[in-house]
XYZ file of C-alpha atoms in Angstrom:
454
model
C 6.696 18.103 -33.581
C 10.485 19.031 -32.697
C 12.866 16.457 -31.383
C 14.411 16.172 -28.635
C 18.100 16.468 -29.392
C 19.915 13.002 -27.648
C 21.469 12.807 -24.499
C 23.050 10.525 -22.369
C 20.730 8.926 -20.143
C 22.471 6.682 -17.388
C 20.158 3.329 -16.922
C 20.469 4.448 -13.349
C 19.800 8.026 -13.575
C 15.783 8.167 -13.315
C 15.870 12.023 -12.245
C 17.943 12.847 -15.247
C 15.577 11.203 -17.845
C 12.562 13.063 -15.908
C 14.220 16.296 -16.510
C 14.887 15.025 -19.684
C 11.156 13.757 -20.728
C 9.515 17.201 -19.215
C 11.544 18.958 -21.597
C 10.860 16.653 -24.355
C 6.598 16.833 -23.146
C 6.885 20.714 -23.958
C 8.531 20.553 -26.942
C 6.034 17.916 -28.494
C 3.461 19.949 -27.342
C 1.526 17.135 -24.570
C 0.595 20.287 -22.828
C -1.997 22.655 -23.683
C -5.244 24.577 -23.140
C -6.946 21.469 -24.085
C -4.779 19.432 -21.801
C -3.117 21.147 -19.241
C -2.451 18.152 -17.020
C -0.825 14.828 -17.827
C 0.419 11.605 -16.850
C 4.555 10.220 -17.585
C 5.874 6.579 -17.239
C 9.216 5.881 -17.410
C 9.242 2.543 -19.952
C 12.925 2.009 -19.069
C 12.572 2.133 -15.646
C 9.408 -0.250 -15.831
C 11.733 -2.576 -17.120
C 14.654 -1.918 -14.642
C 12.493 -2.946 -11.669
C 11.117 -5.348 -13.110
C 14.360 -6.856 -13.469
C 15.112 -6.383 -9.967
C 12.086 -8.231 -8.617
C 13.172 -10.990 -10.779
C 16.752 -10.969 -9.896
C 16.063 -10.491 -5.804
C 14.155 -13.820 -6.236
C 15.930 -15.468 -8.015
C 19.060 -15.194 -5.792
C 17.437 -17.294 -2.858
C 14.885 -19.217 -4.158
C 15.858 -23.423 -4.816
C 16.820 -24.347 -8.325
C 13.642 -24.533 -10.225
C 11.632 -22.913 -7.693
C 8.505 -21.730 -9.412
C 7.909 -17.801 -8.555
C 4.890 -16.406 -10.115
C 5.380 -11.989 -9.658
C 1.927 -10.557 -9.884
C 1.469 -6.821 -10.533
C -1.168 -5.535 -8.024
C -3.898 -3.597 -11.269
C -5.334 -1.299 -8.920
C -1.868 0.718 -8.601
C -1.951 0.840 -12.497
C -5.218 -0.126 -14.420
C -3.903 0.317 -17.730
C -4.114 -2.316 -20.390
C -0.845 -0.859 -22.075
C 1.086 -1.014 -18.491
C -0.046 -4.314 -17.875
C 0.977 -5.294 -21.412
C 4.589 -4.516 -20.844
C 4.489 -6.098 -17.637
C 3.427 -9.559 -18.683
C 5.903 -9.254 -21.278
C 8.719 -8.876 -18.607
C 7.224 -11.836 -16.928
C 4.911 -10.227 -14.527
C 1.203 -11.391 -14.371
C -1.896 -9.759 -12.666
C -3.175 -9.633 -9.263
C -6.988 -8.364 -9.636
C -9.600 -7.395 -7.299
C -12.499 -6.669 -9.105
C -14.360 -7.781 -12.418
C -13.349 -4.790 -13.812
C -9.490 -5.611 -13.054
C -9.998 -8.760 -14.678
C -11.441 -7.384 -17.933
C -8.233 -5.075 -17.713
C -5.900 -7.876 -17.907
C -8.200 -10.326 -20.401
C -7.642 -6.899 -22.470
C -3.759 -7.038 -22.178
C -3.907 -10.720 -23.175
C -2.974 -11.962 -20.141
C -2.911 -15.998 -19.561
C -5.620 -16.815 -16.761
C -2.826 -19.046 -15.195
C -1.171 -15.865 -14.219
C -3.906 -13.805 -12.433
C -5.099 -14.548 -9.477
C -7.962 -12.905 -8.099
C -8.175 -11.401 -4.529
C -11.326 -9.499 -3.157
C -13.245 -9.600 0.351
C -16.396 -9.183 -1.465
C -16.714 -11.839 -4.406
C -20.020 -12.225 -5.901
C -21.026 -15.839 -7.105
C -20.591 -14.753 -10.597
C -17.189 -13.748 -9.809
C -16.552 -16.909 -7.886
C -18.246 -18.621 -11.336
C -16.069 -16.693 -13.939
C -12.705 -17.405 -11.817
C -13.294 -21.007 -11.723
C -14.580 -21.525 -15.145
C -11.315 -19.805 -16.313
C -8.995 -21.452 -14.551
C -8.108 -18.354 -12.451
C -6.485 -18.961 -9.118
C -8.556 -17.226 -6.486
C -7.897 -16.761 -2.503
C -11.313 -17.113 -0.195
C -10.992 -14.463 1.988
C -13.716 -15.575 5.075
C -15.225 -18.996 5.900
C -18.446 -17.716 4.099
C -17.107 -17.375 0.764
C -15.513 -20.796 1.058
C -18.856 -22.344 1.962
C -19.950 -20.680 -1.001
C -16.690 -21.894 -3.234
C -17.793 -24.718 -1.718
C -21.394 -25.369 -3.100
C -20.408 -24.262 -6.598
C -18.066 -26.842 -6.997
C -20.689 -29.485 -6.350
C -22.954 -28.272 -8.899
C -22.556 -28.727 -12.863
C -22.497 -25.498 -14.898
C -20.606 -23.189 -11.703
C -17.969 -25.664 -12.042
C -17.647 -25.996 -15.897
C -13.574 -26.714 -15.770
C -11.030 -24.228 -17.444
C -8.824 -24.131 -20.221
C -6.193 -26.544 -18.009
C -9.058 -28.752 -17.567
C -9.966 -27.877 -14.361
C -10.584 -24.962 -12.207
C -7.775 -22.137 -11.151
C -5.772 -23.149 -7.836
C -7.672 -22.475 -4.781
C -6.909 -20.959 -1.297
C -7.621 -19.010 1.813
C -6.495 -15.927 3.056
C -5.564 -15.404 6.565
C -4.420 -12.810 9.037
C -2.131 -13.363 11.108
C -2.770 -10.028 13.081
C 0.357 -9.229 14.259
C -0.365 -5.095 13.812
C -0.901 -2.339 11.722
C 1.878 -0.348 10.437
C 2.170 3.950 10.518
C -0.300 4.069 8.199
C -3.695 2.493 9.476
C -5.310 2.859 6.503
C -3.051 0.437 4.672
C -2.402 -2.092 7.901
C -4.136 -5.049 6.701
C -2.672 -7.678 9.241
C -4.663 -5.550 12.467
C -6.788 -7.104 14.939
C -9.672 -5.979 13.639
C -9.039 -6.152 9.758
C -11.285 -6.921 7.648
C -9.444 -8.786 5.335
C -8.693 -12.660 5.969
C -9.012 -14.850 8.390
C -8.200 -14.082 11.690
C -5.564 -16.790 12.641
C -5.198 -15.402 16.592
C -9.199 -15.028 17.175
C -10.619 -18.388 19.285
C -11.246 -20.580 16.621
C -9.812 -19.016 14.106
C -6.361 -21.037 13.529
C -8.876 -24.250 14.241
C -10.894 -23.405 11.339
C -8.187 -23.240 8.765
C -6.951 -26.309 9.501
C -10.553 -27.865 9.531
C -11.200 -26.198 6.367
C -8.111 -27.358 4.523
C -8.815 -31.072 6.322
C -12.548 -31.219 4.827
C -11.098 -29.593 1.344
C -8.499 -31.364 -0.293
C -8.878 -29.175 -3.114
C -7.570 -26.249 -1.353
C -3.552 -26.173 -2.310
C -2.737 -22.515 -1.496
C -2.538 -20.208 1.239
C -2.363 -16.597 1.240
C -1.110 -13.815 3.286
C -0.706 -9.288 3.177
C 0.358 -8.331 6.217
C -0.163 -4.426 4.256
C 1.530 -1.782 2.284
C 3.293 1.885 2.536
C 3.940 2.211 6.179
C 4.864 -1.393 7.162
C 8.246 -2.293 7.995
C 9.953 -5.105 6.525
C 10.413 -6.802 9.901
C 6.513 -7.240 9.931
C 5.873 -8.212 6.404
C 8.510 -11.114 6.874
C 6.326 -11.995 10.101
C 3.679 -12.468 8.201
C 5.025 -14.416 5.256
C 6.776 -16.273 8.302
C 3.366 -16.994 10.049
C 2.056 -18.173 7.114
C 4.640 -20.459 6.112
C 4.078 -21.773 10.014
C 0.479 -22.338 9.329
C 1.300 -24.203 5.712
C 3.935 -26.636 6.954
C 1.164 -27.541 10.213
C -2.053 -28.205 7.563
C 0.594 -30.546 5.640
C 1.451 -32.124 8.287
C -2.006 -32.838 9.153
C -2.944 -33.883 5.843
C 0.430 -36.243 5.850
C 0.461 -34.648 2.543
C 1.684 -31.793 0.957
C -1.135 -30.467 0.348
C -0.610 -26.849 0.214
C 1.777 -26.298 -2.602
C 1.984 -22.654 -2.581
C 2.264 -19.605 -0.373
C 1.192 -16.540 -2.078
C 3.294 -13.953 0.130
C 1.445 -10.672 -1.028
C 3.404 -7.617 -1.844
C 2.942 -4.202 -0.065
C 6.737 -3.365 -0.378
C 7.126 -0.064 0.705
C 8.528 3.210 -1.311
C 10.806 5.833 0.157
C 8.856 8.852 -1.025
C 11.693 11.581 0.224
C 14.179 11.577 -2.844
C 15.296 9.780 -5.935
C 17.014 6.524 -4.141
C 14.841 3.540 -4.504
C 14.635 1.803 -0.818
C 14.003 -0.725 0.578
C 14.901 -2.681 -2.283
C 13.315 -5.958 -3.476
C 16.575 -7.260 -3.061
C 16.571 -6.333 0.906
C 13.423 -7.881 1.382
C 14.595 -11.211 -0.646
C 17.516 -11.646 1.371
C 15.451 -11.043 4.721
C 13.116 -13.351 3.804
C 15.510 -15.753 3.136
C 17.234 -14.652 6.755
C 13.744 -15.106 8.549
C 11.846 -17.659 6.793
C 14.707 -20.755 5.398
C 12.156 -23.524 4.439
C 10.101 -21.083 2.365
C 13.449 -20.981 -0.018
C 14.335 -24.838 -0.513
C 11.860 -25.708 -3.115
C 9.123 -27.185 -1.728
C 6.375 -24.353 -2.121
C 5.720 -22.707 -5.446
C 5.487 -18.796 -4.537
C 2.883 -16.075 -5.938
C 4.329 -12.424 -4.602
C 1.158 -9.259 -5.448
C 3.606 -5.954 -5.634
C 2.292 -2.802 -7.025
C 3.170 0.527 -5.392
C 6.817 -0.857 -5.175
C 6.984 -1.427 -9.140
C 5.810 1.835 -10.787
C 5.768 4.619 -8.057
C 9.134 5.656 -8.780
C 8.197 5.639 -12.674
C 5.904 8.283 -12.999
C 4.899 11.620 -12.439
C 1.802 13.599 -13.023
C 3.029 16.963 -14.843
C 0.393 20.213 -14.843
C 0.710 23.465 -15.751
C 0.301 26.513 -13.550
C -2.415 28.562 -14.710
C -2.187 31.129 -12.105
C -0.415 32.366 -9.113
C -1.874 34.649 -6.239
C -1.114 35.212 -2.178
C -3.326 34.807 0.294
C -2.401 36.090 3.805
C 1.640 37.053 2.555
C 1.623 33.275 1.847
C 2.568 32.265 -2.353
C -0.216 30.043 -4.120
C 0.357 28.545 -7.445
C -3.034 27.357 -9.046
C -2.612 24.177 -10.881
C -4.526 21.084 -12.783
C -3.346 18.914 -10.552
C -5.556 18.001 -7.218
C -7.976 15.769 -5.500
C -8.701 14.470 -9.147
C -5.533 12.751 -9.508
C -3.748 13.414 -6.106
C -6.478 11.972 -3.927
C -4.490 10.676 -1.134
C -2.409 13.741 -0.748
C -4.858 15.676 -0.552
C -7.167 13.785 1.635
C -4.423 12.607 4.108
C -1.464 14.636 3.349
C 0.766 13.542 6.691
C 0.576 10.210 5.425
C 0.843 10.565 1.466
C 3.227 13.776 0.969
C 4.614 13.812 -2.238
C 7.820 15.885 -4.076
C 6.778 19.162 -6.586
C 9.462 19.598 -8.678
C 9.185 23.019 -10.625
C 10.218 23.479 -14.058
C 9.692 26.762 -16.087
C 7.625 27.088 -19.469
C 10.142 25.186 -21.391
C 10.274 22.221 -19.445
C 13.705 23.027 -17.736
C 14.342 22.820 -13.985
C 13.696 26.034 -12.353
C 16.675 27.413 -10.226
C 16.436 30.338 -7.686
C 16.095 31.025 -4.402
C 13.277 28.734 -2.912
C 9.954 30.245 -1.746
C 7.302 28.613 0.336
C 4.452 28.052 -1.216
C 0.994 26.071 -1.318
C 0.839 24.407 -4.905
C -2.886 24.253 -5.349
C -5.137 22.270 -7.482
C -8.034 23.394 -9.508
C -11.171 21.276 -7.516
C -13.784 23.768 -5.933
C -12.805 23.040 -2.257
C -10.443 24.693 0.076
C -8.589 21.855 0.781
C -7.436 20.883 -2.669
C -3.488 21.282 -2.437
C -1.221 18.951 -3.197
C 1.781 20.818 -1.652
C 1.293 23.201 1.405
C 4.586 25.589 2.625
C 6.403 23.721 0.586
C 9.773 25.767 -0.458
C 10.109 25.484 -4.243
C 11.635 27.844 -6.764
C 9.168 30.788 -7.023
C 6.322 29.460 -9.859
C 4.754 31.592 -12.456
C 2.066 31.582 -14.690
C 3.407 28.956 -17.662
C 5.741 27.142 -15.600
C 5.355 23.491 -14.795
C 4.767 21.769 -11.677
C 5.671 17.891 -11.531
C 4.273 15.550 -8.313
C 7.041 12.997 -8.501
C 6.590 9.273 -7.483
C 3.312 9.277 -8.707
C 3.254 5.910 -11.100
C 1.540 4.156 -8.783
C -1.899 4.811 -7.938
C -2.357 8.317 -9.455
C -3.148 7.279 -12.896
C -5.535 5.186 -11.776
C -7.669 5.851 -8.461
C -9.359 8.907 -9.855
C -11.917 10.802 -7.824
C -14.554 12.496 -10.033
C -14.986 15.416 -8.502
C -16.193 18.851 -10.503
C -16.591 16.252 -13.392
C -12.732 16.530 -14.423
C -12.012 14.607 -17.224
C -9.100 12.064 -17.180
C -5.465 12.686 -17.518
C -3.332 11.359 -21.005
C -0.768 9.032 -19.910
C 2.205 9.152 -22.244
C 5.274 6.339 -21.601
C 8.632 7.848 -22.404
C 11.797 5.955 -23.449
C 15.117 6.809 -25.626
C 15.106 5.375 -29.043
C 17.737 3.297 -30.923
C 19.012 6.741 -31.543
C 19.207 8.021 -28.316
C 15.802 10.701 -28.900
C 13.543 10.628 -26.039
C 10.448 9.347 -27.887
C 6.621 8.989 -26.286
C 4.184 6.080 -25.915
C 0.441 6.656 -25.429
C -0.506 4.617 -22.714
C -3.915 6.299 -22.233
C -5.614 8.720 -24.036
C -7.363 11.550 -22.347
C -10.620 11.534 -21.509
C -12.956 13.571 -23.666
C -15.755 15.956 -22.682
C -18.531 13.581 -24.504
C -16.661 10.589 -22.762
C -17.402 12.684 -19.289
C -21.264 13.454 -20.243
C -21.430 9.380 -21.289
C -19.957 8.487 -18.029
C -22.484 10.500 -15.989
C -24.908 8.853 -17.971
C -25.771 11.877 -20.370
C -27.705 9.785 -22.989
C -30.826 8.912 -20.033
């Protein structure tokens, strides 16, 4: 496979390795008939915002001020991804027992996964606590249930620290949804947490926490893309209220950390990375004082925020047609791996950049255009009237800002198999070399799946 002469790529300059990796994708052949759709990472960038989350936190929190960063899995449930992560000091925030055999398989320390989920079966509840996993109870019903498995033997067989995983509840502070409903999670009527503003609800906590002195942490999303920063501080804000009035109480300090959530949100409409973690650090700091000066360890759950801007999913257009004097370029790249811009487009537009057959940015005079995927619906486009360079068959069509969530929420429809996703980086001699972070899915893999061998 050819080389990709080097180049200088500015630490800074995330377009200019894209245009740089697309190029390089061609000319190692990633793209084919076989696999005419596939998945980038930037590696360097990985580690660049990982770096920032670091170095946002560690400018206001207290001198040895533990901060435990948790990568949300569901925005990227790959072992590989994960792997890197923990390696730049970023554990795992699962949901699911599938999430949690995605980070035992990237060797992740239990200590530094902590398990969130409205819907916890007792073998989940079991496997958390016999690990040593911290876990958040997210209604009074699971904690009854936490509850009566820590008074029996076997359920609460300690873990590897001797003892179970920290322990705490999730509330809601319900101070609003965001422009985005489906991603408010601090609503009225959410159905995540405890509802801190519903009669009883505050009283509950505080009875709970009273009745359970094992209970030592407290957890709060106020929700993700769409929420302003104003409101997520609110609800780290409320939460820290709530904390300091249980210790109180308890003329303890019992709680001895907030877990804050993530749910940072990503400027979708260019290159230029805001908010930063670094704005959000700093208003925290402005809003919320006492949850800087030591006295609560912090857990923080970001996901979108970390590897959006990393990735893109890169397809090739197969065909191009009109329909009704408007341009349609027919791609690989839809509902399959696109599933909330297709589904809710208003809410989750993303950028097409076009490129032609070698990989290099297409220039000319823009043309609007519906870039279309290949699922057997009508709706399947991931780009309607949007102006773009005018695509042909061979060229290449790349949804930008798609690290997050696109490798990894797939929808199966018409039985499409999987996406490769390759992680790109420059070398020690400056060559733009690939990573396999997942391999594509194979046509047997597909009939397994669908449970072919019944």
């Amino acid at each position: 496979m050819p080389d990709v002469p080097p180049a200088a790529v500015p630490a800074a300059d995330r377009s200019r390795r894209r245009d740089l990796a697309v190029a390089a994708a061609v000319a190692h052949d990633l793209l084919d008939d076989e696999h005419p759709l596939i998945g980038l990472l930037d590696l360097q960038d990985l580690r660049e915002r990982a770096s920032a989350l670091h170095a946002a936190f560690d400018e206001v929190t207290a001198p040895g001020q533990h901060v435990l960063h948790t990568f949300a899995v569901k925005a990227a449930a790959l072992p590989a991804v994960l792997r890197r992560l923990a390696a730049l000091g970023i554990g795992a925030e699962v949901a699911s027992p599938g999430e949690l055999a995605l980070a035992h398989a990237a060797g992740l320390d239990p200590a530094r996964i902590v398990l969130d989920s409205p819907a916890k079966t007792r073998t989940e509840l079991r496997t958390a606590l016999r690990q040593g996993i911290a876990l958040n109870a997210d209604n009074p019903q699971e904690l009854d249930r936490l509850t009566e498995l820590l008074a029996t033997g076997p359920e609460a067989a300690p873990g590897p620290g001797g003892a179970h995983g920290p322990i705490g509840i999730r509330v809601n502070p319900q101070l609003g949804g965001g422009s985005i409903d489906a991603m408010s999670t601090a609503t009225a009527t959410s159905k995540f947490g405890v509802p801190l503003r519903d009669e009883g609800g505050r009283a509950w906590v505080l009875r709970a926490f009273a009745e359970r002195p094992w209970l030592t942490r407290l957890h709060c999303h106020t929700g993700s893309q769409g929420i302003p920063l104003e409101r997520m501080a609110a609800g780290v804000r409320a939460t820290y209220e709530l904390a300091e009035e249980i210790n109180t109480a308890a003329g303890r300090r019992q709680i001895d950390t907030l877990d804050i959530g993530g749910g940072l949100p990503v400027h979708f409409g260019g290159d230029d990375t805001t908010p930063t973690f670094a704005d959000y650090a700093r208003l925290l700091r402005r809003e919320v004082p006492g949850l800087f000066d030591g006295r609560y360890a912090l857990v923080t759950e970001f996901g979108r925020s970390l590897l959006a801007k990393s990735g893109l999913v890169l397809t090739r257009v197969e065909y191009t047609k009109t329909a009704g004097g408007r341009p349609i370029a027919v791609t690989h790249a839809g509902a399959q791996v696109a599933t909330r811009t297709v589904f809710a487009p208003d809410a989750w537009p993303i950028r097409v950049a076009a490129y032609d057959a070698k990989g290099r940015p297409k220039t000319g005079t823009p043309v609007r255009q519906d870039v279309a995927g290949p699922c057997c619906f009508a709706g399947d486009l991931v780009a309607r009237d949007r102006a773009l360079p005018p695509l042909a068959p061979g060229d290449l069509a790349a949804l930008l800002d798609t690290g997050a969530y696109y490798f990894s929420t797939p929808f199966g429809y018409n039985s499409l198999p999987r996406p490769a996703v390759h992680g790109y980086e420059p070398g020690p001699d400056g060559r733009l070399g690939f990573t396999v972070l997942r391999r594509a899915q194979t046509l047997a893999e597909v009939v397994a799946e669908a449970g072919g061998d019944l």
